Short mmCIF file of C-alpha atoms (C1' of nucleotides) in Angstrom, two decimals:
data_model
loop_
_atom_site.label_atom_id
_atom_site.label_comp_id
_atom_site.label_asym_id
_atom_site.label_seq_id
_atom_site.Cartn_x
_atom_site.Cartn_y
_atom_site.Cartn_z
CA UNK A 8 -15.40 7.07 -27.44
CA UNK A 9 -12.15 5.53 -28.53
CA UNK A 10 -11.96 1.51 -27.40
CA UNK A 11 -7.97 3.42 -26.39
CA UNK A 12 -9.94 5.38 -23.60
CA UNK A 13 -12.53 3.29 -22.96
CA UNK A 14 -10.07 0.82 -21.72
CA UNK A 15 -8.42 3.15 -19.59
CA UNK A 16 -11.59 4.14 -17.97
CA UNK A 17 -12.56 0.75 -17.48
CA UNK A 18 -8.73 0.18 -15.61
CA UNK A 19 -9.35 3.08 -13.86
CA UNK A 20 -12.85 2.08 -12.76
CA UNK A 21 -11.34 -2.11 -11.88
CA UNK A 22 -8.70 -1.02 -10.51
CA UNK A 23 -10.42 1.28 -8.06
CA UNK A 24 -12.85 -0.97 -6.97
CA UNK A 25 -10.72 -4.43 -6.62
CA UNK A 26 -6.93 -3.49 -6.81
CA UNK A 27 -4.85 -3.48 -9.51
CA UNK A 28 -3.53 -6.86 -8.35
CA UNK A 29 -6.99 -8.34 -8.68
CA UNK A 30 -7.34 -6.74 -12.15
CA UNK A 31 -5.47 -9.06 -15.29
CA UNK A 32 -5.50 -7.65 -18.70
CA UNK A 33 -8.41 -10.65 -19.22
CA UNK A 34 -10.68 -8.94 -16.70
CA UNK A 35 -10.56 -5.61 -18.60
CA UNK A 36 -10.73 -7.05 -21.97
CA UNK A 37 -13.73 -9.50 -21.14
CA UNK A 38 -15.34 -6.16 -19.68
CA UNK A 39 -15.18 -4.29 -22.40
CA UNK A 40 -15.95 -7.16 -24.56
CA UNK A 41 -13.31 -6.60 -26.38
CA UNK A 42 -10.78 -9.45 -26.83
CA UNK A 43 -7.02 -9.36 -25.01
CA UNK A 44 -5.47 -9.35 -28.20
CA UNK A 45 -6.80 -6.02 -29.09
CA UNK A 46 -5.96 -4.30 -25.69
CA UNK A 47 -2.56 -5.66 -26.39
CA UNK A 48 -2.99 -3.60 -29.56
CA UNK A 49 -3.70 -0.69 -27.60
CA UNK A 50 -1.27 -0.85 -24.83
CA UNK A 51 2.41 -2.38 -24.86
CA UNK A 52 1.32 -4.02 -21.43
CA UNK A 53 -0.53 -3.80 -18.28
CA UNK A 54 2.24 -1.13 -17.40
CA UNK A 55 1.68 1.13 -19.66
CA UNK A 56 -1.90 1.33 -18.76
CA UNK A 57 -1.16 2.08 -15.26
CA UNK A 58 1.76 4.86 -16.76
CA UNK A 59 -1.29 6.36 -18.57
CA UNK A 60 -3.65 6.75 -15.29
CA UNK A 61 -0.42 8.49 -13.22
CA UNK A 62 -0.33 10.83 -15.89
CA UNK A 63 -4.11 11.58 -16.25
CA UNK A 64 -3.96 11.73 -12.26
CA UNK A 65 -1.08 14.18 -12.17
CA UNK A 66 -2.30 16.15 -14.48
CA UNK A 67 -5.48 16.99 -12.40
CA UNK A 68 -2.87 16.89 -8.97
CA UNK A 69 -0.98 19.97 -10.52
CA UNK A 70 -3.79 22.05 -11.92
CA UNK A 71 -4.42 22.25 -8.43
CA UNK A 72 -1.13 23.54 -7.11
CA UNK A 73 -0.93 26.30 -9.69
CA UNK A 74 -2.32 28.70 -7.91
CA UNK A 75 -3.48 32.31 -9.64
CA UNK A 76 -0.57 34.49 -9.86
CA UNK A 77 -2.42 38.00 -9.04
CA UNK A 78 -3.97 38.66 -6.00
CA UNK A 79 -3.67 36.22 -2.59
CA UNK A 80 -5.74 33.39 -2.12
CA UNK A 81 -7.77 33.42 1.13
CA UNK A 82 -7.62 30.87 3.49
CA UNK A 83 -10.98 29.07 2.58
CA UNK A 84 -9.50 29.13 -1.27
CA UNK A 85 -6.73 27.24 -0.17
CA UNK A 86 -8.65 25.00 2.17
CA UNK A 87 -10.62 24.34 -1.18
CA UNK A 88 -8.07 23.37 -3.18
CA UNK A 89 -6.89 20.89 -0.69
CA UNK A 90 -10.39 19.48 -1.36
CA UNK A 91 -9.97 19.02 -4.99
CA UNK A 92 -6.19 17.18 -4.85
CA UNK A 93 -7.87 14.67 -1.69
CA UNK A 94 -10.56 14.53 -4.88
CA UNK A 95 -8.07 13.36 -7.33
CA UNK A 96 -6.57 11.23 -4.67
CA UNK A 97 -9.89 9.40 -4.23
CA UNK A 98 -10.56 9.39 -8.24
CA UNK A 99 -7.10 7.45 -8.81
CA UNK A 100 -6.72 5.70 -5.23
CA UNK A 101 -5.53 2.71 -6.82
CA UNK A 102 -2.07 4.23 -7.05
CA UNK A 103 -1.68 4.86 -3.67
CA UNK A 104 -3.17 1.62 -2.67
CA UNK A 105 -0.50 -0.64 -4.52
CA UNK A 106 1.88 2.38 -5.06
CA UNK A 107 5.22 0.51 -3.95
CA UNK A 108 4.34 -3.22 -6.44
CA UNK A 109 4.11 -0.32 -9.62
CA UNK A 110 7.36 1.49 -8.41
CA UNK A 111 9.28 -1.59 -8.16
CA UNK A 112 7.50 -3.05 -11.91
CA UNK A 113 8.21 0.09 -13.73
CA UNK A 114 11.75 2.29 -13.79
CA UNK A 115 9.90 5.04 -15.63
CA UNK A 116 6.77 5.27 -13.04
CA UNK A 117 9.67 4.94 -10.59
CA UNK A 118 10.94 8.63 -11.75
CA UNK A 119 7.96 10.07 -12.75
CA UNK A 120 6.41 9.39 -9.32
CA UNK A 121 9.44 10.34 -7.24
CA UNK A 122 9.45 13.93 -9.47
CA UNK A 123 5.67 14.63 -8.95
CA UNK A 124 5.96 13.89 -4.97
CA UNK A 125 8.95 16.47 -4.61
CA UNK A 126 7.46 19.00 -6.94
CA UNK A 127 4.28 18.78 -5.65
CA UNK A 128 5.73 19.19 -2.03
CA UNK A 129 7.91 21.73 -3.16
CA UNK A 130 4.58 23.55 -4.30
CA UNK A 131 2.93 23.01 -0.91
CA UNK A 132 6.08 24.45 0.80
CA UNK A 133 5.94 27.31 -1.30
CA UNK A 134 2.18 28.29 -0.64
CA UNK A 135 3.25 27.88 3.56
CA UNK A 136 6.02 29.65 3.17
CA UNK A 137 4.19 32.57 0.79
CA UNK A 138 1.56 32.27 3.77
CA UNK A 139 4.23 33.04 6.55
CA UNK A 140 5.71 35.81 4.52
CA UNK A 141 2.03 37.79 4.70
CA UNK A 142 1.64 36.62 8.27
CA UNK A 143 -1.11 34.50 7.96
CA UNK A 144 0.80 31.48 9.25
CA UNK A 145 3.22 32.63 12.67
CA UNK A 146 6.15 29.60 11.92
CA UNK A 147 9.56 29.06 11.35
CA UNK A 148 10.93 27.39 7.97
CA UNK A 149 12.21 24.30 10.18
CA UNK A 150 8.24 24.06 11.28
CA UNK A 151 6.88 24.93 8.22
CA UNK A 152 8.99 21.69 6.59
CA UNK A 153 7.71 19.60 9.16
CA UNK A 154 4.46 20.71 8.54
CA UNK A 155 4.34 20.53 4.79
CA UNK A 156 5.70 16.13 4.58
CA UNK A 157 3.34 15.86 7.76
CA UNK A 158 0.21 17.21 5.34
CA UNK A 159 1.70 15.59 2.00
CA UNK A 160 1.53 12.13 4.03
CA UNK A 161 -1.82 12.34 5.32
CA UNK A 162 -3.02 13.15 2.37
CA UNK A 163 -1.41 10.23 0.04
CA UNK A 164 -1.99 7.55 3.02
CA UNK A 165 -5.69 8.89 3.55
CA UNK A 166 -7.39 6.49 0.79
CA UNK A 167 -5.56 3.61 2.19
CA UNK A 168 -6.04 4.80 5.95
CA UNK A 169 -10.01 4.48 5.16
CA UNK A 170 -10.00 1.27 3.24
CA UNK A 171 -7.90 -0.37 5.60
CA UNK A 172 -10.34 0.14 8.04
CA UNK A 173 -12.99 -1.23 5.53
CA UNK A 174 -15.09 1.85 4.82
CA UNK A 175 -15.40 1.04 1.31
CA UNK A 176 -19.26 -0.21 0.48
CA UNK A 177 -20.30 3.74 -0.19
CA UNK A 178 -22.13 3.42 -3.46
CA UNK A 179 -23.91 6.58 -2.43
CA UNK A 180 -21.35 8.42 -2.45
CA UNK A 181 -22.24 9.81 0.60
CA UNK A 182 -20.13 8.36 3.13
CA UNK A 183 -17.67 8.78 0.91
CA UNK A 184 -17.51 12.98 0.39
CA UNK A 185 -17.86 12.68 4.28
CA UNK A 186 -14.72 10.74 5.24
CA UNK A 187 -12.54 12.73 2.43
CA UNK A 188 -13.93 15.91 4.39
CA UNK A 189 -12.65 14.21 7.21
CA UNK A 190 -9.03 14.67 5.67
CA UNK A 191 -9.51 18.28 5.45
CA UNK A 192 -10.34 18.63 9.37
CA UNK A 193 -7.21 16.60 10.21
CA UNK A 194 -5.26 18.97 7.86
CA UNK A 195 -6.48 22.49 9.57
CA UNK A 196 -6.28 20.38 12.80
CA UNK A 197 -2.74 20.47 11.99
CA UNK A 198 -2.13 24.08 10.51
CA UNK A 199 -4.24 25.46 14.02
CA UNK A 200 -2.08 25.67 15.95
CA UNK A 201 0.65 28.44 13.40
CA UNK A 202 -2.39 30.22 11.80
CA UNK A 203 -3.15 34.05 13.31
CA UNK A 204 -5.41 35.64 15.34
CA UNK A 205 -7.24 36.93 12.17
CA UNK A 206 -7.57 33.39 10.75
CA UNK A 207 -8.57 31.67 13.88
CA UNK A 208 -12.25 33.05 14.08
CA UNK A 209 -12.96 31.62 10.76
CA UNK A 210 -11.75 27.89 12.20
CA UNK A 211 -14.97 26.86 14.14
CA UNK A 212 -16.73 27.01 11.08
CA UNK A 213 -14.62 25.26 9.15
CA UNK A 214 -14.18 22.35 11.04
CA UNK A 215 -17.43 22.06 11.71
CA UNK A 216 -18.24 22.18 7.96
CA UNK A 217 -15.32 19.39 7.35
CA UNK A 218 -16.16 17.18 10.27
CA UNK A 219 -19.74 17.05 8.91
CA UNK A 220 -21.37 16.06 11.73
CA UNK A 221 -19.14 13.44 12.91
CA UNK A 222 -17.47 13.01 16.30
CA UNK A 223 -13.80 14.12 16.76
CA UNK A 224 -12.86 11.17 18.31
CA UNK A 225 -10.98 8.82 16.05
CA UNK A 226 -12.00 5.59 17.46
CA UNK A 227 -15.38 6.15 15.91
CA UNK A 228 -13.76 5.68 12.70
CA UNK A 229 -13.64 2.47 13.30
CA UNK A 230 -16.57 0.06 12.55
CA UNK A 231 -16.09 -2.40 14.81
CA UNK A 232 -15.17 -0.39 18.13
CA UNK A 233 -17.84 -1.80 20.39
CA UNK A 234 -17.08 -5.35 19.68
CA UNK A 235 -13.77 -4.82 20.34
CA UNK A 236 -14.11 -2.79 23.33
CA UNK A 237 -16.14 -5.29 24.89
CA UNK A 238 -14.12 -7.73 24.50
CA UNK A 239 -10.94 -6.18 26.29
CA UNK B 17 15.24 -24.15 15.28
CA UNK B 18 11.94 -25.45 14.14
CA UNK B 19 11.13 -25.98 10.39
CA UNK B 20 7.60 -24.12 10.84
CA UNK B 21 9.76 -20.83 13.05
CA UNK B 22 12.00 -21.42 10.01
CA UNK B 23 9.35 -20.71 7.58
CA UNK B 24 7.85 -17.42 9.26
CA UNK B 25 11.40 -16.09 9.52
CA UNK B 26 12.19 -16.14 6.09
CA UNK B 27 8.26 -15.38 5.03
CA UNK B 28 9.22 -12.41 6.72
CA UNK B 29 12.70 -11.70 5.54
CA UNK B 30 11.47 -12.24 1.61
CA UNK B 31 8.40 -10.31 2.54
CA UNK B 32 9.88 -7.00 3.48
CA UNK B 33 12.56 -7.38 1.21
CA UNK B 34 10.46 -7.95 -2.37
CA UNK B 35 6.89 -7.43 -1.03
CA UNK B 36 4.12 -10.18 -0.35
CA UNK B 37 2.97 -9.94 -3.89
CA UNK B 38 6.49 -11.08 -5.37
CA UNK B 39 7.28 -14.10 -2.72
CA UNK B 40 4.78 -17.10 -3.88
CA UNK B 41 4.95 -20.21 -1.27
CA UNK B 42 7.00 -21.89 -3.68
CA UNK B 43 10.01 -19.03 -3.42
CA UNK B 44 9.57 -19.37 0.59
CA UNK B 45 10.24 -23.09 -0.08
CA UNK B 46 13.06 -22.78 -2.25
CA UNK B 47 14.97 -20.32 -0.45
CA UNK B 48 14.83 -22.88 2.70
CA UNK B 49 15.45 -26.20 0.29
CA UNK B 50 12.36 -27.92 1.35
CA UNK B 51 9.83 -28.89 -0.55
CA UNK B 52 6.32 -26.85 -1.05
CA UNK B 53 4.80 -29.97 0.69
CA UNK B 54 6.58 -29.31 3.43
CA UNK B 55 5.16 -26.33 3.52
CA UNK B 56 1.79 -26.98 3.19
CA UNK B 57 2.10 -29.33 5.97
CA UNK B 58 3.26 -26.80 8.36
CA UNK B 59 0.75 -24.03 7.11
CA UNK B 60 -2.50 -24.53 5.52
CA UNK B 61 -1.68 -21.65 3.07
CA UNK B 62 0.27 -18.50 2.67
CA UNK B 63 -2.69 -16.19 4.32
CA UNK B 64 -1.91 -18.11 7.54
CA UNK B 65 1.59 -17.58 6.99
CA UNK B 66 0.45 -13.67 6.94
CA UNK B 67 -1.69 -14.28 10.00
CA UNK B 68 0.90 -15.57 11.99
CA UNK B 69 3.45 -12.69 11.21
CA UNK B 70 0.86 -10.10 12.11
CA UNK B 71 -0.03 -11.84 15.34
CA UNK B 72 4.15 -11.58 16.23
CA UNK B 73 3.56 -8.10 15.00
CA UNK B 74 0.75 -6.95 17.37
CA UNK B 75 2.22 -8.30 20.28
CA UNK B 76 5.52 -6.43 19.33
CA UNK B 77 3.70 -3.15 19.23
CA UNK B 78 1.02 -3.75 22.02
CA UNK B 79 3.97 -4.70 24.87
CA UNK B 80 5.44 -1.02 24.21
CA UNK B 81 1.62 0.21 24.22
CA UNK B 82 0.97 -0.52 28.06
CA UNK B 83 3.45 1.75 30.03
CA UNK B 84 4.20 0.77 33.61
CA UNK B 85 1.75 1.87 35.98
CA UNK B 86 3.44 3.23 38.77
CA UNK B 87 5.40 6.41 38.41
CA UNK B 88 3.98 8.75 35.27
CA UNK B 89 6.90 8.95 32.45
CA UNK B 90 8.58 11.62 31.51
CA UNK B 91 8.42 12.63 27.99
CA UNK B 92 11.22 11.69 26.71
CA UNK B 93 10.15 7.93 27.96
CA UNK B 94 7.22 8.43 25.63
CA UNK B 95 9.64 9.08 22.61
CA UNK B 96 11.61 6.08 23.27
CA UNK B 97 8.19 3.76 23.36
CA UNK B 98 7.68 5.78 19.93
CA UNK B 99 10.56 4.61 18.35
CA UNK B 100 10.26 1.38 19.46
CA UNK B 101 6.81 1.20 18.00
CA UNK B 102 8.61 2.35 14.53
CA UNK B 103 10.87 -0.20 14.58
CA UNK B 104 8.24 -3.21 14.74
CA UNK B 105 6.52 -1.08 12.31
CA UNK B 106 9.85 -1.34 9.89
CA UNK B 107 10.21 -5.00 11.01
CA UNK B 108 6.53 -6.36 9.60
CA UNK B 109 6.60 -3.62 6.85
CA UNK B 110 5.47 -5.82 4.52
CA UNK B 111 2.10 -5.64 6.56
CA UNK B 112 1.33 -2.09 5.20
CA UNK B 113 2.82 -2.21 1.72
CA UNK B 114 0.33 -4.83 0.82
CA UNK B 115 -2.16 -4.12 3.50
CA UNK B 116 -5.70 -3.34 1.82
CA UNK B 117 -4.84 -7.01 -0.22
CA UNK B 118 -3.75 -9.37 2.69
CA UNK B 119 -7.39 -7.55 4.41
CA UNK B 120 -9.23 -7.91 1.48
CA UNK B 121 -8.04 -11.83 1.30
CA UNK B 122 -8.93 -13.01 4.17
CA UNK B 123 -11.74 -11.95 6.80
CA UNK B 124 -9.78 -13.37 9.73
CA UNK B 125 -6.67 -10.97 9.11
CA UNK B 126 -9.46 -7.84 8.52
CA UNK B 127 -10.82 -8.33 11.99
CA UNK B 128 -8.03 -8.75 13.86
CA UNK B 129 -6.24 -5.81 12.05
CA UNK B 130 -9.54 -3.57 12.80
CA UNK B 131 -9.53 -4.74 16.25
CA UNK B 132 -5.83 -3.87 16.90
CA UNK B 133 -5.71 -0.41 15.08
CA UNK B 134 -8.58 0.72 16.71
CA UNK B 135 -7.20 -0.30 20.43
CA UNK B 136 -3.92 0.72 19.51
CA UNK B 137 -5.14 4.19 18.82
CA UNK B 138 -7.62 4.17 21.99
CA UNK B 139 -4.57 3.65 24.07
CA UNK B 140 -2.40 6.44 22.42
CA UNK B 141 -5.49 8.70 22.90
CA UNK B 142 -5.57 7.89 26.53
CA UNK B 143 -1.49 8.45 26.92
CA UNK B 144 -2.05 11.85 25.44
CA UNK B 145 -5.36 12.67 27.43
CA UNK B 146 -3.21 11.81 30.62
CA UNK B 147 -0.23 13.96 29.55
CA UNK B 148 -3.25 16.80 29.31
CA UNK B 149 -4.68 15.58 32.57
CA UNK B 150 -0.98 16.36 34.09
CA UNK B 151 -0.58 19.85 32.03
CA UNK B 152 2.16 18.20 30.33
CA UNK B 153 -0.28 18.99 26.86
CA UNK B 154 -2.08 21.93 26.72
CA UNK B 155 -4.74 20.50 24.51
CA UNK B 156 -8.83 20.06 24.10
CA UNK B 157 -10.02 16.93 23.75
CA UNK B 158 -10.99 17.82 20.50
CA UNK B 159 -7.30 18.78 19.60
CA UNK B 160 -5.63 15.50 21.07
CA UNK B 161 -8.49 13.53 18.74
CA UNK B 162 -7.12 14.96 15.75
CA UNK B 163 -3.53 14.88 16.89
CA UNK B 164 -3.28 11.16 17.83
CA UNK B 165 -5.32 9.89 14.18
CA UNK B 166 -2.36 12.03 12.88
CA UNK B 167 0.41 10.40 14.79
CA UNK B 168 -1.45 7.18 13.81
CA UNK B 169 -1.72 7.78 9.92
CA UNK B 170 1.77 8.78 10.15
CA UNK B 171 3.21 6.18 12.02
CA UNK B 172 1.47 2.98 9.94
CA UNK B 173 2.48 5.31 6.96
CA UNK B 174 5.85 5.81 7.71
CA UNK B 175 8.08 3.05 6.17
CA UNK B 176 5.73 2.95 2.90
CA UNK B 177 6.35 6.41 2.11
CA UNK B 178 10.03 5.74 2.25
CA UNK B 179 10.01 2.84 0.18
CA UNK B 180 8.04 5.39 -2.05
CA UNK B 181 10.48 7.42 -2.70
CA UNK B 182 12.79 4.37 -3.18
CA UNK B 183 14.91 4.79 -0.20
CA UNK B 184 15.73 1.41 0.60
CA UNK B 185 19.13 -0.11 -0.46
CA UNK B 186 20.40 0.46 2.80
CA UNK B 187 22.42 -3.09 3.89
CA UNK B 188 24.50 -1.23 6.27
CA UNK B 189 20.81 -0.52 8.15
CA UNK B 190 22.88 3.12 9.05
CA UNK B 191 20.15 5.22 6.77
CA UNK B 192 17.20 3.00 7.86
CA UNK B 193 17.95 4.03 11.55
CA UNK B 194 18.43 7.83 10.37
CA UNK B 195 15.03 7.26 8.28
CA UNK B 196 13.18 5.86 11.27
CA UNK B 197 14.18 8.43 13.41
CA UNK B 198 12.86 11.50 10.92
CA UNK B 199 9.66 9.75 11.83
CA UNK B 200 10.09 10.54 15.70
CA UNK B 201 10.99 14.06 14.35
CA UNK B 202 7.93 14.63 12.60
CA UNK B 203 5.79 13.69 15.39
CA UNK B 204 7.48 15.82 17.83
CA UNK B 205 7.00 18.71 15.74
CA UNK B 206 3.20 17.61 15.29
CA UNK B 207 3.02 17.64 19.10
CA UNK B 208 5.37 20.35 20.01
CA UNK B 209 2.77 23.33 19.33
CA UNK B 210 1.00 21.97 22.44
CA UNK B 211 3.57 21.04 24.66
CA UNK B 212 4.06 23.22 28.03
CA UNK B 213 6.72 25.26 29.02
CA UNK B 214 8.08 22.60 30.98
CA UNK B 215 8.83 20.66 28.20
CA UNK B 216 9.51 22.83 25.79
CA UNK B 217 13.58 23.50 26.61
CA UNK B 218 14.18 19.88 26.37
CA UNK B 219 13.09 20.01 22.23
CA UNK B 220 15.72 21.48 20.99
CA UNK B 221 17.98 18.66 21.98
CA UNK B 222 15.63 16.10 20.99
CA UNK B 223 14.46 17.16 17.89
CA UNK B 224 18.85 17.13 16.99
CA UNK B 225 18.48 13.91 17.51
CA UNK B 226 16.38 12.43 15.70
CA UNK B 227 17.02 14.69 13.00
CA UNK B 228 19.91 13.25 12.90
CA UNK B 229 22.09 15.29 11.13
CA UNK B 230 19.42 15.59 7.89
CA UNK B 231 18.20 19.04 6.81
CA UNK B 232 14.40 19.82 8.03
CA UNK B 233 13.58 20.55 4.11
CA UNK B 234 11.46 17.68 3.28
CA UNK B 235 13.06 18.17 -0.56
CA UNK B 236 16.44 16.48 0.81
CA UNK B 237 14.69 12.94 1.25
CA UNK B 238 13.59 12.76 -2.61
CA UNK B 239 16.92 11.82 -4.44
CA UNK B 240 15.98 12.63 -8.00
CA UNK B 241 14.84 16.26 -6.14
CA UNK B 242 17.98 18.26 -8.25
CA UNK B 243 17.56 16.86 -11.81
CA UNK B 244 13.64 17.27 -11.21
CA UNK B 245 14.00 21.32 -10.31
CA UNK B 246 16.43 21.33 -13.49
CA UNK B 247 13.61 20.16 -15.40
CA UNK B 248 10.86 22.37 -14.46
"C1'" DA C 15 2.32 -44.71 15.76
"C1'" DT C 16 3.15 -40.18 14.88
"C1'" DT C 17 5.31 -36.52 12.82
"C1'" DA C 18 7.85 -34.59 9.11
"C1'" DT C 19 9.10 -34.53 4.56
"C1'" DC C 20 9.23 -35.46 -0.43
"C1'" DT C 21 7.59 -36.24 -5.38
"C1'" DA C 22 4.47 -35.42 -8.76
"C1'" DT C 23 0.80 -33.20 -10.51
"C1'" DA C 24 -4.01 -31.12 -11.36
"C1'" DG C 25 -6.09 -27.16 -12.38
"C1'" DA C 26 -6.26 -22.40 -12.74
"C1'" DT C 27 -4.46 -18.38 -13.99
"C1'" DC C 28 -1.76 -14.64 -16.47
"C1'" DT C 29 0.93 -12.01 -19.95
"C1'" DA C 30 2.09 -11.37 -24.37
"C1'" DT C 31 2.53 -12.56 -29.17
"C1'" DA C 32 1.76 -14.41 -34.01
"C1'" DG C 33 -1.00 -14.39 -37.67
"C1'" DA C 34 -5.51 -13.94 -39.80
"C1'" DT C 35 -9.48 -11.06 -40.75
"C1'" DA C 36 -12.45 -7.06 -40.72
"C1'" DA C 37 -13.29 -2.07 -40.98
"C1'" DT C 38 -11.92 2.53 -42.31
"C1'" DG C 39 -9.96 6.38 -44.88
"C1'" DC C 40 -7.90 8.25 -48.76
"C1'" DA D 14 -3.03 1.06 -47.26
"C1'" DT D 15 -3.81 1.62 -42.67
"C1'" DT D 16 -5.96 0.84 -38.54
"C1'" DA D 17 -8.56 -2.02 -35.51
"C1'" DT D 18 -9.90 -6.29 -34.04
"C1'" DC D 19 -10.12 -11.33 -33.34
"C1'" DT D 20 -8.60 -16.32 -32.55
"C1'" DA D 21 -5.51 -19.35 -30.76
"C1'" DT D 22 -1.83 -20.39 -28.16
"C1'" DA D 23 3.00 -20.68 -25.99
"C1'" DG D 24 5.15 -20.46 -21.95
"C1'" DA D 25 5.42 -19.31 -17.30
"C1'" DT D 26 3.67 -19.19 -13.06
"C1'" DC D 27 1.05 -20.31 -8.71
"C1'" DT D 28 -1.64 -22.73 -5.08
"C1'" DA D 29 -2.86 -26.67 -3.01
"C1'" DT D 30 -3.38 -31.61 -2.65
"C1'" DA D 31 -2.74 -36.80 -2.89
"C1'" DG D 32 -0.03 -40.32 -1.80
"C1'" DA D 33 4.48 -42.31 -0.81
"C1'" DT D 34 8.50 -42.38 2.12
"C1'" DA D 35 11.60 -41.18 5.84
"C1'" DA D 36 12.54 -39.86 10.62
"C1'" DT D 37 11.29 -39.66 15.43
"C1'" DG D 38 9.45 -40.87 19.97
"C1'" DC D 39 7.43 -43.93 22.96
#
DNA sequence: ATTATCTATAGATCTATAGATAATGC
DNA sequence: ATTATCTATAGATCTATAGATAATGC
């Protein structure tokens, strides 16, 4: 492999796992075993390595939205889908996680950021709206644009969300495909309530396929619950 | 005023303003024309600094948290708390830009935040559990468990997905009020599909409001939105 | 006496570059 | 010749502390 993608790998990987904040071009170098000077070779600056990942990271993002042009997607395609962009989410969480420091450091992330979010809602909007049209979703336009920035925020805040309550230490990977199916539940939790009458029987096995065996209630979510609730 | 009251105020100010990251001790200093001695006198470093703001910041949010007892409130009571809440939120926003890092440095902060998200989303579970109680919400328990982890990841998400999408040069705090109050709007449409009939004349009005004006198409808050569909 | 403040500085980074050297490809 | 890599380093921070001095309160 070229040391040019072995060192964004390596970012990738760092930056995941401490923050890019915690991450100097001297971490990935040593590493790699490679010396700073020759990442500096590589890449103009620390900025253009984090430029690369949002493009590697849209990339997968919009293969998803792209639907198939011919025949409709069922409900459980597009339920699947969602899975593979909370995927990509996970894969590059790093972005999301110091999102507004790399806005503010780079004009040209700035842009390129702000036109993925709109096309990508734009995208989402679409497939709601294509979903009203064949009556599978019973809203109006005003409730399907609430809907669509209520999903597209869960789903960019959900990496955060679960590392902010410090369920991070899943080197299984276990606990990990669990709490991203978690985001899926929360997302038909919130399309319920338009979907119709020949949608809803497939729900209850849904959810319980994305809540995985967890409980509903939120609070359980959060590791240190009892402590606190004792203490109140 | 006090030098140390002086030193969280503008903490707080530079904070929000360039992000944690971007405001060293020395800046906070500087700004005030005392010395970083001084400083360290009054604060044994800048995670305490942090720690202090967030305890101002819970108690902001928990006082609008515990409704009077007496008399149940009407729902448009319950809105007003909300945007209260969102306005502490936009206050300390600093907190959640650079969350997962201030957590991540410092075990003290981690607890404490765990402690008060977790109580602060017991206690809007229980305010929407006793709106179901009164048939106010026609909701399972299951339902209001998803809905208020929504609410929740929307709320603490809020102010960082506007800064996202770089809406934030806004001295004349007139499109930070309109911004806030999209937030209400998206929660009452996240609640409305559950709401009774009771209730339900009294949206209309409401969700005016806090729309504020703004179109419902989520497309309108991204400014680069036209040149972007020009260039697809 | 106690509290508040300042000066000066140690020590630890980090980013990015200049310039030399090694490896590769025609 | 071109591409890849290394060494060494400049220059800019930052955090936190030691120790001296000034201001305040009894």
């Amino acid at each position: 492999m070229k040391t040019k993608d072995r060192i964004l790998l390596t970012s990738l990987k760092l930056f995941n796992e401490q923050g890019e904040r915690n991450v100097s071009t001297n971490h990935i170098a040593a590493y790699l075993n490679i010396s700073p000077g020759n990442l500096y070779y590589h890449f103009r600056n620390k900025n253009e390595i984090v430029y690369q990942l949002f493009l590697q990271y849209q990339a997968e993002v919009q293969s998803f939205m792209t639907l198939p042009q011919d025949g409709d997607i069922t409900y459980e395609d597009k339920v699947h889908y969602l899975e593979s962009i909370l995927n990509s989410m996970w894969d590059y969480r790093f972005l999301h996680r110091d999102l507004q420091h790399l806005l503010q450091d780079d004009a040209t992330l700035r842009d390129a950021y702000r036109a993925f979010s709109s096309r990508t809602v734009a995208d989402g909007r679409n497939i709601l709206l294509s979903m009203a049209d064949s009556g599978v979703l019973l809203a109006s336009r005003e409730q399907i644009d609430a809907l669509i920035l209520n999903i597209w925020i869960l789903v960019v805040s959900w990496s955060s969300f679960l590392q902010s309550i410090s369920i991070q230490h899943n080197e299984a990977g276990t606990l990990r495909k669990a709490l991203l199916k978690r985001a899926i539940y929360q997302i038909i939790a919130l399309e319920e309530p338009f979907l119709c009458d020949d949608i809803k029987p497939l729900l209850p096995e849904l959810k319980k396929k994305y809540l995985a065996g967890a409980s509903t209630d939120p609070l359980t979510l959060f590791p240190t619950v009892l402590d606190e609730v004792e203490n109140r």
